[in-house]
Amino acid sequence: MFKDKKIMAGGAVLFAAAFWFYIKPNYMDPPAVVIPPSAEEIAASPRPTVILGKPLPAGGGHGGGSSNAPEGLVLNLKAPASAPNYVKTIIALEFEQPTPPWLGIEGAKLEAKNAEFAHHLQPEMHKIMDSVTTVFASKSVDDLSTIEGREHLKAELIEAINHHMHGLKVEKVYFEMFITQ
């Protein structure tokens, strides 16, 4: 009879130990506290960026990869027909913060996210390119020869592109290359 009680007590101890180590952490521990990102972290997080004038990297989704196409957009500027002027440029369009924000993404992961974003933006790319060519065609070399002129051009590009985009908005424009002739 004592033997049965010892076995029962040993079984109870083993059950209590199993409960403590395997079951208890699953439902008796307080839930993990999730700290939302701060406004500074969100503001510093990268934004979706599309580069006009560069071939898409390999894996971009629409025939990107190594290409023999020259880098840069060559666009007409306002000039007399007898002496045409051109600009060769690479433009980075930075869009508004996505929801959820791209926190902690950098390097190859950021490039992949931007390539995916560019792929989803592809159906709207004709509107973006039309806006860019229209704005550039309204400018002369003299208009673009000063810093103020280029800043005004950036503002006009943002306004023209956002006029055609529904749901996505360009926040900033950067020129990676800007050569006039």
PDB file of C-alpha atoms in Angstrom:
ATOM      1  CA  MET A   1       0.000   0.000   0.000  1.00  0.00           C
ATOM      2  CA  PHE A   2       2.888   2.382   0.768  1.00  0.00           C
ATOM      3  CA  LYS A   3       4.341   1.450  -2.570  1.00  0.00           C
ATOM      4  CA  ASP A   4       1.227   2.699  -4.368  1.00  0.00           C
ATOM      5  CA  LYS A   5       1.316   5.986  -2.462  1.00  0.00           C
ATOM      6  CA  LYS A   6       4.994   6.484  -3.317  1.00  0.00           C
ATOM      7  CA  ILE A   7       4.265   5.855  -6.997  1.00  0.00           C
ATOM      8  CA  MET A   8       1.337   8.266  -6.881  1.00  0.00           C
ATOM      9  CA  ALA A   9       3.466  10.933  -5.154  1.00  0.00           C
ATOM     10  CA  GLY A  10       6.274  10.459  -7.674  1.00  0.00           C
ATOM     11  CA  GLY A  11       3.781  10.743 -10.525  1.00  0.00           C
ATOM     12  CA  ALA A  12       2.367  13.939  -9.021  1.00  0.00           C
ATOM     13  CA  VAL A  13       5.874  15.432  -8.738  1.00  0.00           C
ATOM     14  CA  LEU A  14       6.624  14.543 -12.378  1.00  0.00           C
ATOM     15  CA  PHE A  15       3.291  16.026 -13.474  1.00  0.00           C
ATOM     16  CA  ALA A  16       3.995  19.246 -11.563  1.00  0.00           C
ATOM     17  CA  ALA A  17       7.479  19.476 -13.110  1.00  0.00           C
ATOM     18  CA  ALA A  18       6.084  18.910 -16.608  1.00  0.00           C
ATOM     19  CA  PHE A  19       3.428  21.532 -15.969  1.00  0.00           C
ATOM     20  CA  TRP A  20       6.011  24.037 -14.772  1.00  0.00           C
ATOM     21  CA  PHE A  21       8.471  23.603 -17.641  1.00  0.00           C
ATOM     22  CA  TYR A  22       6.183  22.941 -20.604  1.00  0.00           C
ATOM     23  CA  ILE A  23       2.703  24.261 -19.989  1.00  0.00           C
ATOM     24  CA  LYS A  24       3.238  27.227 -17.642  1.00  0.00           C
ATOM     25  CA  PRO A  25       5.285  29.426 -20.033  1.00  0.00           C
ATOM     26  CA  ASN A  26       2.545  29.203 -22.647  1.00  0.00           C
ATOM     27  CA  TYR A  27      -0.263  30.787 -20.711  1.00  0.00           C
ATOM     28  CA  MET A  28       0.830  31.969 -17.261  1.00  0.00           C
ATOM     29  CA  ASP A  29       3.587  34.354 -18.358  1.00  0.00           C
ATOM     30  CA  PRO A  30       2.522  37.917 -19.016  1.00  0.00           C
ATOM     31  CA  PRO A  31       2.198  38.696 -22.725  1.00  0.00           C
ATOM     32  CA  ALA A  32       5.196  40.277 -24.407  1.00  0.00           C
ATOM     33  CA  VAL A  33       5.045  44.044 -24.452  1.00  0.00           C
ATOM     34  CA  VAL A  34       5.191  45.397 -27.992  1.00  0.00           C
ATOM     35  CA  ILE A  35       6.591  48.900 -28.099  1.00  0.00           C
ATOM     36  CA  PRO A  36       5.348  50.791 -31.137  1.00  0.00           C
ATOM     37  CA  PRO A  37       7.976  52.607 -33.193  1.00  0.00           C
ATOM     38  CA  SER A  38       8.607  56.208 -32.288  1.00  0.00           C
ATOM     39  CA  ALA A  39       7.847  59.086 -34.616  1.00  0.00           C
ATOM     40  CA  GLU A  40      11.605  59.571 -35.117  1.00  0.00           C
ATOM     41  CA  GLU A  41      12.046  55.912 -36.151  1.00  0.00           C
ATOM     42  CA  ILE A  42       9.177  56.170 -38.610  1.00  0.00           C
ATOM     43  CA  ALA A  43      10.497  59.451 -40.026  1.00  0.00           C
ATOM     44  CA  ALA A  44      13.972  57.946 -40.455  1.00  0.00           C
ATOM     45  CA  SER A  45      12.714  54.757 -42.121  1.00  0.00           C
ATOM     46  CA  PRO A  46      13.304  54.395 -45.864  1.00  0.00           C
ATOM     47  CA  ARG A  47      10.576  55.280 -48.308  1.00  0.00           C
ATOM     48  CA  PRO A  48       9.698  53.583 -51.592  1.00  0.00           C
ATOM     49  CA  THR A  49      11.923  55.007 -54.320  1.00  0.00           C
ATOM     50  CA  VAL A  50      11.710  54.591 -58.077  1.00  0.00           C
ATOM     51  CA  ILE A  51      14.652  55.607 -60.253  1.00  0.00           C
ATOM     52  CA  LEU A  52      13.894  56.867 -63.752  1.00  0.00           C
ATOM     53  CA  GLY A  53      16.714  56.483 -66.230  1.00  0.00           C
ATOM     54  CA  LYS A  54      18.384  53.355 -64.818  1.00  0.00           C
ATOM     55  CA  PRO A  55      17.641  49.794 -65.866  1.00  0.00           C
ATOM     56  CA  LEU A  56      16.001  47.739 -63.137  1.00  0.00           C
ATOM     57  CA  PRO A  57      18.268  45.313 -61.247  1.00  0.00           C
ATOM     58  CA  ALA A  58      18.060  41.592 -62.000  1.00  0.00           C
ATOM     59  CA  GLY A  59      14.927  40.080 -60.526  1.00  0.00           C
ATOM     60  CA  GLY A  60      13.040  43.351 -60.855  1.00  0.00           C
ATOM     61  CA  GLY A  61      10.140  41.490 -62.402  1.00  0.00           C
ATOM     62  CA  HIS A  62       9.883  42.984 -65.890  1.00  0.00           C
ATOM     63  CA  GLY A  63      12.915  42.087 -67.927  1.00  0.00           C
ATOM     64  CA  GLY A  64      15.410  43.907 -65.726  1.00  0.00           C
ATOM     65  CA  GLY A  65      18.979  42.843 -65.392  1.00  0.00           C
ATOM     66  CA  SER A  66      22.031  43.677 -67.381  1.00  0.00           C
ATOM     67  CA  SER A  67      21.146  45.831 -70.331  1.00  0.00           C
ATOM     68  CA  ASN A  68      23.076  47.534 -73.103  1.00  0.00           C
ATOM     69  CA  ALA A  69      20.769  50.555 -72.812  1.00  0.00           C
ATOM     70  CA  PRO A  70      22.619  53.693 -71.738  1.00  0.00           C
ATOM     71  CA  GLU A  71      21.851  55.092 -68.329  1.00  0.00           C
ATOM     72  CA  GLY A  72      19.886  58.298 -68.134  1.00  0.00           C
ATOM     73  CA  LEU A  73      16.825  59.845 -69.698  1.00  0.00           C
ATOM     74  CA  VAL A  74      17.519  62.134 -72.645  1.00  0.00           C
ATOM     75  CA  LEU A  75      14.775  64.760 -72.782  1.00  0.00           C
ATOM     76  CA  ASN A  76      14.107  67.748 -75.027  1.00  0.00           C
ATOM     77  CA  LEU A  77      14.199  71.226 -73.542  1.00  0.00           C
ATOM     78  CA  LYS A  78      12.410  74.311 -74.810  1.00  0.00           C
ATOM     79  CA  ALA A  79      14.593  75.774 -77.579  1.00  0.00           C
ATOM     80  CA  PRO A  80      14.360  76.968 -81.171  1.00  0.00           C
ATOM     81  CA  ALA A  81      14.215  74.180 -83.749  1.00  0.00           C
ATOM     82  CA  SER A  82      17.481  75.388 -85.294  1.00  0.00           C
ATOM     83  CA  ALA A  83      19.416  74.808 -82.040  1.00  0.00           C
ATOM     84  CA  PRO A  84      17.751  72.076 -79.978  1.00  0.00           C
ATOM     85  CA  ASN A  85      18.742  71.615 -76.335  1.00  0.00           C
ATOM     86  CA  TYR A  86      18.652  68.424 -74.301  1.00  0.00           C
ATOM     87  CA  VAL A  87      19.027  67.240 -70.743  1.00  0.00           C
ATOM     88  CA  LYS A  88      20.375  63.856 -69.708  1.00  0.00           C
ATOM     89  CA  THR A  89      19.215  62.957 -66.242  1.00  0.00           C
ATOM     90  CA  ILE A  90      18.595  60.188 -63.737  1.00  0.00           C
ATOM     91  CA  ILE A  91      15.694  61.025 -61.430  1.00  0.00           C
ATOM     92  CA  ALA A  92      14.881  59.376 -58.099  1.00  0.00           C
ATOM     93  CA  LEU A  93      11.244  59.712 -57.063  1.00  0.00           C
ATOM     94  CA  GLU A  94      10.728  59.178 -53.338  1.00  0.00           C
ATOM     95  CA  PHE A  95       7.133  58.301 -52.489  1.00  0.00           C
ATOM     96  CA  GLU A  96       5.205  58.832 -49.267  1.00  0.00           C
ATOM     97  CA  GLN A  97       5.660  56.529 -46.277  1.00  0.00           C
ATOM     98  CA  PRO A  98       4.024  53.139 -46.829  1.00  0.00           C
ATOM     99  CA  THR A  99       1.744  51.550 -44.255  1.00  0.00           C
ATOM    100  CA  PRO A 100       3.267  49.807 -42.374  1.00  0.00           C
ATOM    101  CA  PRO A 101       6.554  51.740 -42.541  1.00  0.00           C
ATOM    102  CA  TRP A 102       9.686  49.999 -43.823  1.00  0.00           C
ATOM    103  CA  LEU A 103      11.452  49.885 -40.429  1.00  0.00           C
ATOM    104  CA  GLY A 104      14.875  48.250 -40.245  1.00  0.00           C
ATOM    105  CA  ILE A 105      15.116  47.523 -43.964  1.00  0.00           C
ATOM    106  CA  GLU A 106      18.424  48.302 -45.637  1.00  0.00           C
ATOM    107  CA  GLY A 107      20.879  47.006 -48.208  1.00  0.00           C
ATOM    108  CA  ALA A 108      19.736  44.193 -50.471  1.00  0.00           C
ATOM    109  CA  LYS A 109      16.342  43.930 -48.742  1.00  0.00           C
ATOM    110  CA  LEU A 110      15.677  47.615 -49.433  1.00  0.00           C
ATOM    111  CA  GLU A 111      16.673  47.195 -53.086  1.00  0.00           C
ATOM    112  CA  ALA A 112      14.311  44.220 -53.357  1.00  0.00           C
ATOM    113  CA  LYS A 113      11.437  46.193 -51.774  1.00  0.00           C
ATOM    114  CA  ASN A 114      12.062  49.110 -54.165  1.00  0.00           C
ATOM    115  CA  ALA A 115      12.150  46.729 -57.150  1.00  0.00           C
ATOM    116  CA  GLU A 116       8.861  45.209 -56.000  1.00  0.00           C
ATOM    117  CA  PHE A 117       7.393  48.700 -55.569  1.00  0.00           C
ATOM    118  CA  ALA A 118       8.570  49.674 -59.080  1.00  0.00           C
ATOM    119  CA  HIS A 119       6.969  46.504 -60.454  1.00  0.00           C
ATOM    120  CA  HIS A 120       3.616  47.411 -58.855  1.00  0.00           C
ATOM    121  CA  LEU A 121       3.958  50.975 -60.167  1.00  0.00           C
ATOM    122  CA  GLN A 122       4.611  49.805 -63.741  1.00  0.00           C
ATOM    123  CA  PRO A 123       0.982  50.262 -64.930  1.00  0.00           C
ATOM    124  CA  GLU A 124       1.245  53.957 -63.972  1.00  0.00           C
ATOM    125  CA  MET A 125       4.738  54.521 -65.402  1.00  0.00           C
ATOM    126  CA  HIS A 126       3.454  55.976 -68.690  1.00  0.00           C
ATOM    127  CA  LYS A 127       1.686  58.741 -66.734  1.00  0.00           C
ATOM    128  CA  ILE A 128       4.851  59.467 -64.750  1.00  0.00           C
ATOM    129  CA  MET A 129       7.038  59.603 -67.878  1.00  0.00           C
ATOM    130  CA  ASP A 130       4.514  61.833 -69.674  1.00  0.00           C
ATOM    131  CA  SER A 131       4.530  64.245 -66.730  1.00  0.00           C
ATOM    132  CA  VAL A 132       8.339  64.295 -66.667  1.00  0.00           C
ATOM    133  CA  THR A 133       8.713  64.930 -70.406  1.00  0.00           C
ATOM    134  CA  THR A 134       6.019  67.631 -70.366  1.00  0.00           C
ATOM    135  CA  VAL A 135       7.633  69.528 -67.499  1.00  0.00           C
ATOM    136  CA  PHE A 136      11.120  69.303 -69.023  1.00  0.00           C
ATOM    137  CA  ALA A 137       9.843  70.399 -72.440  1.00  0.00           C
ATOM    138  CA  SER A 138       8.536  73.594 -70.865  1.00  0.00           C
ATOM    139  CA  LYS A 139      11.988  74.565 -69.523  1.00  0.00           C
ATOM    140  CA  SER A 140      14.959  76.136 -71.268  1.00  0.00           C
ATOM    141  CA  VAL A 141      18.630  75.619 -70.487  1.00  0.00           C
ATOM    142  CA  ASP A 142      18.667  79.043 -68.830  1.00  0.00           C
ATOM    143  CA  ASP A 143      15.770  78.032 -66.564  1.00  0.00           C
ATOM    144  CA  LEU A 144      17.715  74.994 -65.351  1.00  0.00           C
ATOM    145  CA  SER A 145      21.167  76.540 -65.052  1.00  0.00           C
ATOM    146  CA  THR A 146      20.650  77.788 -61.487  1.00  0.00           C
ATOM    147  CA  ILE A 147      20.037  75.973 -58.212  1.00  0.00           C
ATOM    148  CA  GLU A 148      16.772  77.858 -57.793  1.00  0.00           C
ATOM    149  CA  GLY A 149      15.699  76.762 -61.263  1.00  0.00           C
ATOM    150  CA  ARG A 150      16.348  73.110 -60.453  1.00  0.00           C
ATOM    151  CA  GLU A 151      14.505  73.374 -57.133  1.00  0.00           C
ATOM    152  CA  HIS A 152      11.554  74.914 -58.980  1.00  0.00           C
ATOM    153  CA  LEU A 153      11.767  72.055 -61.501  1.00  0.00           C
ATOM    154  CA  LYS A 154      11.592  69.517 -58.644  1.00  0.00           C
ATOM    155  CA  ALA A 155       8.470  71.199 -57.262  1.00  0.00           C
ATOM    156  CA  GLU A 156       6.844  71.208 -60.707  1.00  0.00           C
ATOM    157  CA  LEU A 157       7.695  67.530 -61.224  1.00  0.00           C
ATOM    158  CA  ILE A 158       6.124  66.597 -57.868  1.00  0.00           C
ATOM    159  CA  GLU A 159       2.971  68.551 -58.692  1.00  0.00           C
ATOM    160  CA  ALA A 160       2.676  67.153 -62.245  1.00  0.00           C
ATOM    161  CA  ILE A 161       3.273  63.523 -61.226  1.00  0.00           C
ATOM    162  CA  ASN A 162       0.946  63.682 -58.208  1.00  0.00           C
ATOM    163  CA  HIS A 163      -1.773  65.146 -60.430  1.00  0.00           C
ATOM    164  CA  HIS A 164      -1.879  61.830 -62.339  1.00  0.00           C
ATOM    165  CA  MET A 165      -1.268  59.450 -59.436  1.00  0.00           C
ATOM    166  CA  HIS A 166      -4.191  58.275 -57.334  1.00  0.00           C
ATOM    167  CA  GLY A 167      -3.364  56.790 -53.959  1.00  0.00           C
ATOM    168  CA  LEU A 168       0.421  57.207 -54.201  1.00  0.00           C
ATOM    169  CA  LYS A 169       2.122  60.546 -53.856  1.00  0.00           C
ATOM    170  CA  VAL A 170       5.683  61.629 -54.621  1.00  0.00           C
ATOM    171  CA  GLU A 171       7.203  63.493 -51.666  1.00  0.00           C
ATOM    172  CA  LYS A 172      10.693  64.277 -52.943  1.00  0.00           C
ATOM    173  CA  VAL A 173      12.614  64.342 -56.214  1.00  0.00           C
ATOM    174  CA  TYR A 174      16.381  63.861 -56.443  1.00  0.00           C
ATOM    175  CA  PHE A 175      18.600  64.208 -59.501  1.00  0.00           C
ATOM    176  CA  GLU A 176      21.352  61.593 -59.531  1.00  0.00           C
ATOM    177  CA  MET A 177      22.660  62.980 -62.816  1.00  0.00           C
ATOM    178  CA  PHE A 178      21.770  66.235 -64.578  1.00  0.00           C
ATOM    179  CA  ILE A 179      23.594  67.281 -67.749  1.00  0.00           C
ATOM    180  CA  THR A 180      22.309  69.942 -70.121  1.00  0.00           C
ATOM    181  CA  GLN A 181      23.436  70.559 -73.680  1.00  0.00           C
TER     182      GLN A 181
END
